[in-house]
mmCIF file of C-alpha atoms in Angstrom:
data_model
loop_
_atom_site.group_PDB
_atom_site.id
_atom_site.type_symbol
_atom_site.label_atom_id
_atom_site.label_comp_id
_atom_site.label_asym_id
_atom_site.label_seq_id
_atom_site.Cartn_x
_atom_site.Cartn_y
_atom_site.Cartn_z
ATOM 1 C CA MET A 1 4.407 11.143 15.793
ATOM 2 C CA TYR A 2 1.581 9.411 13.619
ATOM 3 C CA HIS A 3 4.044 8.565 10.864
ATOM 4 C CA ASN A 4 7.183 10.161 9.471
ATOM 5 C CA PRO A 5 6.714 10.809 5.822
ATOM 6 C CA VAL A 6 9.404 9.163 3.700
ATOM 7 C CA LEU A 7 10.949 10.759 0.860
ATOM 8 C CA LEU A 8 8.920 13.812 1.153
ATOM 9 C CA LYS A 9 11.226 16.390 -0.944
ATOM 10 C CA GLU A 10 11.250 13.115 -3.934
ATOM 11 C CA CYS A 11 7.682 12.904 -3.721
ATOM 12 C CA LEU A 12 7.037 16.365 -4.254
ATOM 13 C CA GLU A 13 9.712 17.012 -7.208
ATOM 14 C CA GLY A 14 8.020 14.056 -8.853
ATOM 15 C CA LEU A 15 4.450 15.459 -8.629
ATOM 16 C CA ASP A 16 5.870 18.630 -10.473
ATOM 17 C CA ILE A 17 3.167 20.786 -8.222
ATOM 18 C CA GLN A 18 1.140 23.561 -10.310
ATOM 19 C CA PRO A 19 -0.320 25.962 -7.800
ATOM 20 C CA ASP A 20 -3.673 25.795 -8.973
ATOM 21 C CA GLY A 21 -3.587 22.119 -10.136
ATOM 22 C CA VAL A 22 -5.819 19.006 -8.396
ATOM 23 C CA TYR A 23 -3.988 16.523 -6.689
ATOM 24 C CA VAL A 24 -4.663 13.398 -4.933
ATOM 25 C CA ASP A 25 -2.647 11.923 -1.937
ATOM 26 C CA VAL A 26 -4.387 8.145 -1.713
ATOM 27 C CA THR A 27 -3.108 7.365 1.473
ATOM 28 C CA PHE A 28 -3.301 10.144 4.028
ATOM 29 C CA GLY A 29 -2.240 8.559 7.359
ATOM 30 C CA GLY A 30 -0.767 11.448 9.477
ATOM 31 C CA GLY A 31 -1.238 13.991 6.660
ATOM 32 C CA GLY A 32 2.469 14.684 6.180
ATOM 33 C CA HIS A 33 2.647 14.303 2.737
ATOM 34 C CA SER A 34 -0.493 16.011 1.927
ATOM 35 C CA LYS A 35 0.429 18.960 4.156
ATOM 36 C CA ALA A 36 3.620 19.488 2.216
ATOM 37 C CA ILE A 37 1.557 19.465 -0.799
ATOM 38 C CA LEU A 38 -0.897 21.842 0.384
ATOM 39 C CA ALA A 39 2.206 24.333 0.953
ATOM 40 C CA CYS A 40 3.082 23.969 -2.574
ATOM 41 C CA LEU A 41 -0.603 24.897 -3.732
ATOM 42 C CA GLY A 42 -1.933 28.540 -4.127
ATOM 43 C CA GLU A 43 -5.759 29.667 -3.290
ATOM 44 C CA LYS A 44 -7.070 28.040 -6.328
ATOM 45 C CA GLY A 45 -5.298 24.674 -5.854
ATOM 46 C CA ARG A 46 -7.253 21.511 -4.388
ATOM 47 C CA LEU A 47 -6.116 18.199 -3.197
ATOM 48 C CA PHE A 48 -8.504 15.148 -2.117
ATOM 49 C CA ALA A 49 -6.832 13.077 0.567
ATOM 50 C CA PHE A 50 -8.122 9.236 0.879
ATOM 51 C CA ASP A 51 -7.840 6.977 3.828
ATOM 52 C CA GLN A 52 -10.195 4.219 4.860
ATOM 53 C CA ASP A 53 -8.713 4.665 8.253
ATOM 54 C CA PRO A 54 -10.834 6.029 11.023
ATOM 55 C CA ASP A 55 -7.628 7.266 12.767
ATOM 56 C CA ALA A 56 -6.669 9.158 9.869
ATOM 57 C CA ARG A 57 -9.986 10.955 9.393
ATOM 58 C CA ALA A 58 -9.084 12.876 13.012
ATOM 59 C CA ASN A 59 -5.737 13.825 11.334
ATOM 60 C CA ALA A 60 -7.543 15.272 8.553
ATOM 61 C CA GLU A 61 -9.979 17.295 10.516
ATOM 62 C CA ALA A 62 -7.167 19.003 12.359
ATOM 63 C CA ILE A 63 -6.144 20.481 9.286
ATOM 64 C CA ASN A 64 -8.144 23.891 8.826
ATOM 65 C CA ASP A 65 -7.872 24.146 4.909
ATOM 66 C CA LYS A 66 -10.674 24.404 2.556
ATOM 67 C CA ARG A 67 -8.561 23.467 -0.166
ATOM 68 C CA LEU A 68 -8.412 19.926 1.333
ATOM 69 C CA THR A 69 -11.274 17.594 1.076
ATOM 70 C CA PHE A 70 -10.881 14.273 2.917
ATOM 71 C CA VAL A 71 -12.513 11.175 1.489
ATOM 72 C CA ASP A 72 -13.338 8.520 3.773
ATOM 73 C CA ALA A 73 -12.813 5.580 1.835
ATOM 74 C CA ASN A 74 -10.024 3.204 0.195
ATOM 75 C CA PHE A 75 -8.348 4.175 -2.872
ATOM 76 C CA ARG A 76 -9.599 1.061 -4.853
ATOM 77 C CA TYR A 77 -12.490 3.877 -5.590
ATOM 78 C CA LEU A 78 -10.430 6.492 -6.710
ATOM 79 C CA GLN A 79 -12.556 7.319 -10.074
ATOM 80 C CA LYS A 80 -15.581 6.912 -8.151
ATOM 81 C CA TYR A 81 -15.460 9.717 -5.312
ATOM 82 C CA LEU A 82 -13.439 12.096 -7.648
ATOM 83 C CA ARG A 83 -16.696 11.708 -9.813
ATOM 84 C CA LEU A 84 -18.942 12.504 -7.159
ATOM 85 C CA TYR A 85 -17.077 15.796 -6.290
ATOM 86 C CA GLY A 86 -17.050 16.924 -9.856
ATOM 87 C CA VAL A 87 -13.254 16.023 -10.730
ATOM 88 C CA LYS A 88 -12.816 14.222 -14.162
ATOM 89 C CA GLN A 89 -9.032 14.614 -14.247
ATOM 90 C CA VAL A 90 -6.156 15.929 -11.996
ATOM 91 C CA ASN A 91 -2.677 17.096 -12.291
ATOM 92 C CA GLY A 92 -0.891 14.438 -10.076
ATOM 93 C CA ILE A 93 -1.392 11.391 -7.879
ATOM 94 C CA LEU A 94 0.664 10.387 -4.712
ATOM 95 C CA GLY A 95 0.639 7.266 -3.240
ATOM 96 C CA ASP A 96 2.461 5.803 -0.215
ATOM 97 C CA LEU A 97 1.637 2.190 -0.215
ATOM 98 C CA GLY A 98 2.051 -0.210 2.866
ATOM 99 C CA VAL A 99 1.233 0.065 6.529
ATOM 100 C CA SER A 100 1.852 3.282 8.380
ATOM 101 C CA SER A 101 4.382 3.412 11.593
ATOM 102 C CA HIS A 102 1.319 4.328 13.724
ATOM 103 C CA GLN A 103 -0.698 1.209 12.363
ATOM 104 C CA PHE A 104 2.621 -0.648 13.301
ATOM 105 C CA ASP A 105 2.793 0.713 16.643
ATOM 106 C CA THR A 106 -0.690 0.359 17.671
ATOM 107 C CA PRO A 107 -0.899 -2.776 19.646
ATOM 108 C CA GLU A 108 -4.550 -3.798 19.273
ATOM 109 C CA ARG A 109 -4.560 -3.313 15.319
ATOM 110 C CA GLY A 110 -2.609 -6.700 15.421
ATOM 111 C CA PHE A 111 -0.456 -5.554 12.088
ATOM 112 C CA SER A 112 3.062 -6.134 14.338
ATOM 113 C CA THR A 113 4.744 -9.254 15.986
ATOM 114 C CA ARG A 114 6.286 -7.196 18.600
ATOM 115 C CA PHE A 115 2.933 -6.841 20.636
ATOM 116 C CA GLU A 116 0.332 -9.283 22.029
ATOM 117 C CA ALA A 117 -2.926 -8.611 20.653
ATOM 118 C CA SER A 118 -5.575 -10.485 18.673
ATOM 119 C CA LEU A 119 -5.143 -11.273 15.248
ATOM 120 C CA ASP A 120 -6.915 -8.384 13.202
ATOM 121 C CA MET A 121 -4.971 -6.704 10.696
ATOM 122 C CA ARG A 122 -7.859 -4.942 8.804
ATOM 123 C CA MET A 123 -6.455 -1.274 7.669
ATOM 124 C CA ASN A 124 -10.248 -0.656 7.844
ATOM 125 C CA PRO A 125 -11.423 -2.229 11.163
ATOM 126 C CA ARG A 126 -14.943 -1.576 10.545
ATOM 127 C CA ILE A 127 -15.174 -3.995 7.703
ATOM 128 C CA GLY A 128 -13.970 -7.157 6.211
ATOM 129 C CA LYS A 129 -12.581 -10.452 7.378
ATOM 130 C CA THR A 130 -9.541 -10.657 9.863
ATOM 131 C CA ALA A 131 -6.371 -12.560 9.963
ATOM 132 C CA ARG A 132 -8.035 -14.536 12.476
ATOM 133 C CA ASP A 133 -10.564 -15.640 10.348
ATOM 134 C CA ILE A 134 -8.036 -16.634 7.447
ATOM 135 C CA ILE A 135 -6.178 -18.487 10.201
ATOM 136 C CA ASP A 136 -9.478 -20.164 11.317
ATOM 137 C CA ASN A 137 -10.870 -21.173 8.263
ATOM 138 C CA TYR A 138 -8.759 -21.408 5.152
ATOM 139 C CA THR A 139 -7.405 -24.958 3.658
ATOM 140 C CA VAL A 140 -4.034 -25.615 3.830
ATOM 141 C CA GLU A 141 -4.028 -25.185 -0.312
ATOM 142 C CA GLU A 142 -5.242 -21.429 0.398
ATOM 143 C CA LEU A 143 -2.521 -20.934 3.251
ATOM 144 C CA HIS A 144 -0.026 -22.432 1.383
ATOM 145 C CA ARG A 145 -0.960 -19.978 -1.164
ATOM 146 C CA ILE A 146 -0.750 -16.907 0.312
ATOM 147 C CA PHE A 147 2.318 -17.608 2.503
ATOM 148 C CA GLY A 148 4.284 -18.664 -0.697
ATOM 149 C CA MET A 149 3.065 -15.827 -2.925
ATOM 150 C CA TYR A 150 2.543 -12.802 -0.386
ATOM 151 C CA GLY A 151 5.448 -13.981 2.587
ATOM 152 C CA GLU A 152 7.745 -15.614 -0.094
ATOM 153 C CA LEU A 153 7.923 -18.507 2.863
ATOM 154 C CA GLN A 154 10.608 -21.073 2.074
ATOM 155 C CA ASN A 155 8.606 -23.547 3.557
ATOM 156 C CA ALA A 156 5.055 -22.152 2.649
ATOM 157 C CA LYS A 157 3.388 -25.632 2.500
ATOM 158 C CA THR A 158 5.153 -26.788 5.595
ATOM 159 C CA ALA A 159 3.646 -23.586 7.561
ATOM 160 C CA ALA A 160 -0.086 -23.928 6.248
ATOM 161 C CA GLN A 161 0.123 -27.768 7.605
ATOM 162 C CA ALA A 162 1.275 -26.719 11.046
ATOM 163 C CA ILE A 163 -1.458 -24.123 11.099
ATOM 164 C CA VAL A 164 -4.367 -26.275 10.153
ATOM 165 C CA ALA A 165 -2.739 -28.954 12.691
ATOM 166 C CA ALA A 166 -2.504 -26.368 15.458
ATOM 167 C CA ARG A 167 -6.186 -25.168 15.312
ATOM 168 C CA ALA A 168 -7.436 -28.618 15.297
ATOM 169 C CA ASN A 169 -6.339 -28.715 19.067
ATOM 170 C CA ARG A 170 -6.753 -25.264 20.025
ATOM 171 C CA SER A 171 -8.026 -21.747 18.702
ATOM 172 C CA ILE A 172 -5.106 -19.744 17.129
ATOM 173 C CA GLU A 173 -6.328 -16.108 18.112
ATOM 174 C CA THR A 174 -3.322 -13.814 19.201
ATOM 175 C CA VAL A 175 -0.284 -13.156 17.775
ATOM 176 C CA THR A 176 1.283 -15.319 20.468
ATOM 177 C CA ASP A 177 -0.651 -18.230 19.610
ATOM 178 C CA LEU A 178 0.287 -17.898 15.782
ATOM 179 C CA LYS A 179 4.122 -17.607 16.769
ATOM 180 C CA MET A 180 4.013 -20.404 18.839
ATOM 181 C CA ALA A 181 2.202 -22.708 16.323
ATOM 182 C CA LEU A 182 4.977 -21.852 13.427
ATOM 183 C CA GLN A 183 7.931 -21.295 15.947
ATOM 184 C CA ARG A 184 9.736 -24.628 15.503
ATOM 185 C CA PHE A 185 9.528 -23.975 11.441
ATOM 186 C CA ALA A 186 11.337 -20.533 11.712
ATOM 187 C CA PRO A 187 15.058 -20.499 10.515
ATOM 188 C CA ARG A 188 17.056 -20.174 13.386
ATOM 189 C CA GLY A 189 18.560 -16.864 14.093
ATOM 190 C CA LYS A 190 16.145 -15.516 11.702
ATOM 191 C CA GLU A 191 13.069 -15.854 13.515
ATOM 192 C CA ASN A 192 11.902 -12.231 13.465
ATOM 193 C CA LYS A 193 12.271 -11.815 9.801
ATOM 194 C CA TYR A 194 10.234 -15.192 9.123
ATOM 195 C CA PHE A 195 7.268 -13.959 11.302
ATOM 196 C CA ALA A 196 7.160 -10.489 9.345
ATOM 197 C CA GLN A 197 6.686 -12.651 6.361
ATOM 198 C CA VAL A 198 3.992 -14.495 7.915
ATOM 199 C CA PHE A 199 2.253 -11.328 8.992
ATOM 200 C CA GLN A 200 2.956 -9.468 5.768
ATOM 201 C CA ALA A 201 1.256 -12.588 3.827
ATOM 202 C CA LEU A 202 -1.826 -12.298 6.080
ATOM 203 C CA ARG A 203 -2.209 -8.674 5.742
ATOM 204 C CA ILE A 204 -2.151 -8.451 2.215
ATOM 205 C CA GLU A 205 -4.466 -11.177 1.893
ATOM 206 C CA VAL A 206 -6.930 -9.226 4.588
ATOM 207 C CA ASN A 207 -6.689 -6.079 3.018
ATOM 208 C CA GLU A 208 -6.492 -7.328 -0.670
ATOM 209 C CA GLU A 209 -3.899 -5.286 -1.239
ATOM 210 C CA MET A 210 -2.572 -6.215 -4.633
ATOM 211 C CA ALA A 211 -5.937 -6.062 -6.200
ATOM 212 C CA VAL A 212 -6.455 -2.807 -4.563
ATOM 213 C CA LEU A 213 -3.402 -1.695 -6.206
ATOM 214 C CA GLN A 214 -4.074 -2.880 -9.601
ATOM 215 C CA GLU A 215 -7.527 -1.257 -9.312
ATOM 216 C CA PHE A 216 -5.730 1.873 -8.353
ATOM 217 C CA LEU A 217 -3.310 1.859 -10.824
ATOM 218 C CA THR A 218 -5.934 1.388 -13.904
ATOM 219 C CA GLN A 219 -8.047 4.125 -12.553
ATOM 220 C CA SER A 220 -4.985 6.629 -12.029
ATOM 221 C CA ALA A 221 -3.962 6.503 -15.702
ATOM 222 C CA GLU A 222 -7.807 7.158 -16.443
ATOM 223 C CA VAL A 223 -7.966 10.084 -14.268
ATOM 224 C CA LEU A 224 -4.553 11.933 -14.863
ATOM 225 C CA LYS A 225 -4.538 14.984 -17.305
ATOM 226 C CA PRO A 226 -1.927 14.683 -19.847
ATOM 227 C CA GLN A 227 1.465 15.280 -18.198
ATOM 228 C CA GLY A 228 -0.059 14.723 -15.162
ATOM 229 C CA ARG A 229 2.239 13.004 -12.610
ATOM 230 C CA LEU A 230 1.468 9.400 -10.850
ATOM 231 C CA VAL A 231 4.237 9.253 -7.776
ATOM 232 C CA VAL A 232 4.145 5.685 -6.110
ATOM 233 C CA MET A 233 6.261 4.458 -3.154
ATOM 234 C CA SER A 234 6.069 0.875 -2.094
ATOM 235 C CA TYR A 235 7.849 -1.012 0.269
ATOM 236 C CA HIS A 236 8.210 -4.588 -0.855
ATOM 237 C CA SER A 237 8.904 -6.194 -4.031
ATOM 238 C CA LEU A 238 5.284 -7.587 -4.779
ATOM 239 C CA GLU A 239 4.169 -4.059 -5.257
ATOM 240 C CA ASP A 240 6.943 -2.412 -6.819
ATOM 241 C CA ARG A 241 6.928 -4.931 -9.389
ATOM 242 C CA LEU A 242 3.222 -4.256 -10.101
ATOM 243 C CA VAL A 243 4.109 -0.373 -10.361
ATOM 244 C CA LYS A 244 6.989 -1.169 -12.457
ATOM 245 C CA ASN A 245 5.268 -3.110 -14.890
ATOM 246 C CA PHE A 246 2.356 -1.074 -15.084
ATOM 247 C CA ILE A 247 4.448 2.200 -15.679
ATOM 248 C CA ALA A 248 6.665 0.553 -18.180
ATOM 249 C CA LYS A 249 3.731 -1.633 -19.931
ATOM 250 C CA GLY A 250 0.417 -0.424 -19.661
ATOM 251 C CA LYS A 251 -0.591 -3.905 -17.882
ATOM 252 C CA PHE A 252 0.500 -5.941 -14.754
ATOM 253 C CA PHE A 253 1.828 -9.169 -16.735
ATOM 254 C CA GLY A 254 3.005 -10.238 -20.006
ATOM 255 C CA GLU A 255 4.428 -7.879 -22.687
ATOM 256 C CA VAL A 256 3.652 -4.130 -23.983
ATOM 257 C CA GLU A 257 0.979 -4.177 -26.642
ATOM 258 C CA LYS A 258 1.583 -2.681 -29.924
ATOM 259 C CA ASP A 259 -0.314 -0.724 -32.809
ATOM 260 C CA PHE A 260 -0.158 -1.138 -36.226
ATOM 261 C CA PHE A 261 2.869 1.069 -36.701
ATOM 262 C CA GLY A 262 4.742 -0.716 -33.848
ATOM 263 C CA ASN A 263 4.135 1.958 -31.406
ATOM 264 C CA ASP A 264 3.422 0.934 -27.418
ATOM 265 C CA LEU A 265 -0.228 1.212 -26.354
ATOM 266 C CA LYS A 266 0.562 2.483 -22.783
ATOM 267 C CA PRO A 267 -0.662 5.550 -20.806
ATOM 268 C CA LEU A 268 2.494 6.264 -18.920
ATOM 269 C CA GLN A 269 5.757 7.076 -19.779
ATOM 270 C CA ALA A 270 8.662 6.691 -16.532
ATOM 271 C CA ILE A 271 10.203 9.843 -15.192
ATOM 272 C CA THR A 272 12.523 7.773 -13.260
ATOM 273 C CA ARG A 273 14.530 4.798 -15.009
ATOM 274 C CA LYS A 274 15.258 3.236 -11.905
ATOM 275 C CA PRO A 275 13.214 3.796 -8.315
ATOM 276 C CA ILE A 276 14.275 6.723 -5.929
ATOM 277 C CA GLU A 277 15.689 5.233 -2.647
ATOM 278 C CA ALA A 278 16.209 7.210 0.667
ATOM 279 C CA SER A 279 19.645 8.434 1.132
ATOM 280 C CA PRO A 280 21.948 6.966 4.335
ATOM 281 C CA GLU A 281 20.734 10.209 6.080
ATOM 282 C CA GLU A 282 17.286 9.437 5.762
ATOM 283 C CA ILE A 283 17.338 6.058 6.861
ATOM 284 C CA ALA A 284 19.610 6.670 9.777
ATOM 285 C CA GLU A 285 16.581 9.222 10.990
ATOM 286 C CA ASN A 286 13.406 6.685 9.869
ATOM 287 C CA SER A 287 14.241 3.238 9.372
ATOM 288 C CA ARG A 288 10.916 2.806 7.501
ATOM 289 C CA ALA A 289 12.535 4.550 4.523
ATOM 290 C CA ARG A 290 15.397 1.694 3.889
ATOM 291 C CA SER A 291 13.004 -0.285 2.118
ATOM 292 C CA ALA A 292 11.145 2.333 0.120
ATOM 293 C CA LYS A 293 11.120 2.304 -3.544
ATOM 294 C CA LEU A 294 9.643 5.394 -5.576
ATOM 295 C CA ARG A 295 8.536 5.588 -8.924
ATOM 296 C CA VAL A 296 7.462 8.700 -10.903
ATOM 297 C CA ALA A 297 5.488 8.451 -14.303
ATOM 298 C CA GLU A 298 4.064 10.839 -16.598
ATOM 299 C CA LYS A 299 0.394 10.574 -18.574
ATOM 300 C CA LEU A 300 1.322 10.406 -21.983
#
């Protein structure tokens, strides 16, 4: 299976789908969520599905449905592509953030610590810098920043220094090369978690995930119709914090702004006070669901 959709029922409920509405799935992947949305739409309903991964396009082409329009692009360009299709406002937007099971399980993509592969980690393998480029060229200060901020490593500076020292002697090209360079700095008994944090930091930097998420959320608020729904599922605290802040405050940092009368100036209102999490039964069937946090908001 390409990707088992997480919290599928909860996502559909959050979208509050209108049969003749216009919806967007900004992370098509294997099409699990999109197929379920299409099943809820009537003949006049429309679904736009975004994905920058070439593998996702093949999945979309397998769905023979005139109501589906596949957009081969990063969802940071949400508003631009909707305008190209003559769409100014939509009824709902779904985002399932992070890396798909398929991407993790495809060794040559370099996302997983489990397989030997070149250090790539690009969600769109056709453009941009790779994880190897970062390992080869970033300074100690730059590596320290991403390991601390995106990987939340306790020894971020030490890890950065170790990589710069190791690459002076030999090129760090593969998953094994990177793990060997950091092996003695990984906490005993927690090596897997440590390397997962390192890989997360590199992947976020490679794909500019935090910047992309902020651009997407800002545009989502602009393209949603009044009472339109935004449904976002995140898998780590960095993403969830941005989603939570934007829904609650209309901005990513600082306090909510108010008008002359003391009313909050923000485009969205939370439908779920706390994030929705997977049931023990779903987690038992799909381990990826364990860290999922789903937030639902409505356009004011």
